[in-house]
Amino acid sequence: MAAPDMLDTVGERPGALARVRAGAAPFLRNRAFVTGAVLFGFIVFATAATPLLTDAAPNELSIRDRFQPPSLQFLLGTDNLGRDMLARVLYGARLSLGIGLSVVLINALLGVALGALAGYYSRLDDILMRIADALMAFPAVLLAIGIAAALGPSAVTAVVALSVVYVPRTARVVRSSVLVVRELDFVQAARAGGATDLRILRRHVLPNCLAPLIVQLSFVFAYAVLSEAVLSFLGLGAPPTVPSWGILISEGRAYLREAPWLTIVPGIAIAITALGLNLLGDGLRDVLDPRMKVEQG
Amino acid sequence: MREPLLRVDGLVKHFKLASSNNLIRQKPVVRAVNGIAFDIAVGETLGLVGESGCGKSTVGRLILRLIEPTAGSVRFAGEDVLAMKPAPLRHMRKDMQIIFQDPHASLNPRLTVEEIILEPLLSQGARPSPELSRHAADTLDKVGLPARYRHRHPHQFSGGQRQRIGIARAIASNPRFVVCDEAVSALDVSVQAQVVNLLQDIKDEMGISYLFIGHDLAVVRHIADRIAVMYLGRIVEMAGTESLFGAPLHPYTQALMAAVPVHHPRLRRERSRVRGELPSPLRPPPGCHFHPRCPFAQDKCRSESPLLRTLAAGHEVACHFAEEIAAAGRNTEASASREATDAHH
């Protein structure tokens, strides 16, 4: 436990640098958060700095160099058309991360809003949750395929389709937490103090629903990246000229025995991203919970 | 006579239960509160006692409009609380506050103590400022907690300390009326006494009126000026504290008092004469709700519901045979105390 004297400084304001350091300390102490940040940071850095890391173009053909295993010349090998896998994985990250983050963002906004409304206002609950039931009655991938097929293949289509699939699931998670939290006495106390519904939701209910939401969102990201691979595999995602990780895996699948690196490399990229985000989410959940501070401090 | 601070009249709350069969229109109804009426004067404490499930907590929440009543009226400082529009109601809430039973559920774990205490003021549109911080520190001081604790989170406190924080939140907006909903029931006995004394001090200092809901007669007796006894959604007896403890008129009140443990084995009276369990508020018994458990029940009790009537000055009771029972009670009481004195010799 932190020394009480440190917590109890009254009146004195510590300097800006000290305050930043004090604010960051609980994050740095959390092993899951740090590991996740390193892994995910590595992926984001590689995606942002792609032109610095490789000269090769992702779609440059070189039939002579086809099926090269990883070597000094081709760090991650080449595919059936002699295209450089390092370049393809790095450029593919842009699309995969972009789609994953877009779906997570839409989930965080729409899923939380709809879940909060359904959980807090019992009048809306029936309507919203029956719609969610209808959407969730379809198998996730089938629904995404249906929507993507109706809208025509593109990256935006994939985002829309995956959002339609995952927003009801996120809303469900948020709703069930809101249902529990809204009955707690401190919410009644907030109402007795004259707080508006919006204030009660924002300040009292939603912050206490954060833990399952963070876990759900990191789960949604991982599944969005994987489902995008499914859509691309079926020709319903981005056009094949843009190599997303999903496309790389589905293309490499045919040569699994002769050139396993074609599937393993993008597979590892997806695994690192999903693992990093899950650890980041778990760490974030713990650090943001004031009850956890004492145990770690 | 001056209008009392709070006047509750004919308060009714029926909870409709979800029916297992949606095709049947008639849903089962829980009659949690069934026509409650009382006044509370400025600076007065009314105790509200009764078994679990008798509807006493619901009464507290109905008055504050945390639940909407089915029928009845609540007038606070001359204003009709139930007719108020949302905006004026929110504004009025700073005058009526509540202290909860469970100090672990009643504080938002994400906020600091200062944020919790100031929340009612911030909800009313106050902006955070150094003056407001000082107010939080002063309020903490009033409830006996050091001001330097104000940046801590609720989980760093004991149950008694948390309850003090809950009290600080309730009095931060300078209310005129506070509902104490089993405010000390969850605390250790030693802490209970401290918190009851704190509530008493705050009342004396700030001139607050309390509705003190509880089931521990000893605690309620200590703090209340008047006491109302509830049974299955109705008040069965209401009187000044001394009058009620001196001469309880309703057989239910007598049974409650007989259930209070007596320390000296020789002084122990006959165990509670009340049989059975609290009937389901889904199907309350006809006539007097208490008749299935009452040792004095007669035919009239099974058919006719007794109204609250004034027997002595300020002593109201809802029992057809209160006079007879009181007379009989005095006789057994007298013989019991005679036996006790005999035993001492």
XYZ file of C-alpha atoms in Angstrom, chain A residues 1 4-5 7-11 13 184-196 199 203-205 207-208 210-211 285 288-294, chain B residues 61 64-66 90 93-94 96-98 100-102 105-111 115-116 119-124 147-153 155-156 169:
76
model
C 0.000 0.000 0.000
C -0.590 7.553 3.511
C 1.501 10.701 3.685
C -1.682 10.455 -0.721
C -2.578 13.099 1.756
C -0.710 16.176 0.630
C -3.147 19.001 1.159
C -2.761 22.314 -0.563
C 0.661 21.229 -5.868
C -26.784 0.055 -6.709
C -27.378 2.533 -3.931
C -24.847 5.061 -5.182
C -26.910 5.518 -8.330
C -29.980 6.139 -6.170
C -27.870 8.553 -4.152
C -26.913 10.409 -7.331
C -30.567 10.695 -8.306
C -31.447 11.854 -4.790
C -28.737 14.502 -5.207
C -30.496 15.854 -8.282
C -28.281 14.471 -11.041
C -29.776 14.297 -14.541
C -24.958 12.724 -15.620
C -20.418 9.671 -14.128
C -21.883 6.830 -12.102
C -23.109 3.997 -14.286
C -17.459 4.127 -15.451
C -18.466 1.133 -13.365
C -15.747 -0.313 -17.894
C -14.143 -3.644 -17.010
C -8.969 -2.422 -16.931
C -8.364 2.218 -14.192
C -9.978 0.423 -11.280
C -9.239 2.434 -8.128
C -9.707 -0.687 -6.008
C -6.674 -2.326 -7.649
C -4.276 0.464 -6.726
C -3.761 -0.627 -3.160
C -37.923 6.259 -1.338
C -37.925 11.361 -2.178
C -39.555 10.258 -5.431
C -36.815 7.765 -6.113
C -34.076 18.258 -9.173
C -33.571 17.528 -3.998
C -30.814 19.447 -2.238
C -34.205 16.283 0.947
C -31.414 13.752 1.216
C -30.989 10.089 2.036
C -28.381 4.289 2.842
C -28.019 1.071 4.765
C -25.126 -0.591 2.955
C -22.965 -0.118 -2.186
C -23.796 3.498 -1.529
C -20.465 5.069 -2.557
C -19.310 5.145 -6.183
C -15.973 3.244 -6.152
C -14.589 5.333 -9.044
C -14.878 8.699 -7.311
C -16.103 14.054 -5.469
C -18.663 11.897 -3.676
C -21.694 15.328 -6.130
C -25.106 16.667 -5.002
C -23.791 20.226 -5.339
C -22.097 19.562 -8.673
C -25.310 17.941 -9.901
C -27.106 21.161 -9.084
C -9.951 16.469 5.782
C -6.747 14.946 4.413
C -8.720 11.793 3.530
C -10.630 13.624 0.844
C -8.552 12.421 -2.111
C -8.886 8.777 -1.174
C -11.284 6.289 -2.697
C -12.421 1.134 -0.726
C -9.716 2.527 1.551
C -22.761 13.526 1.195
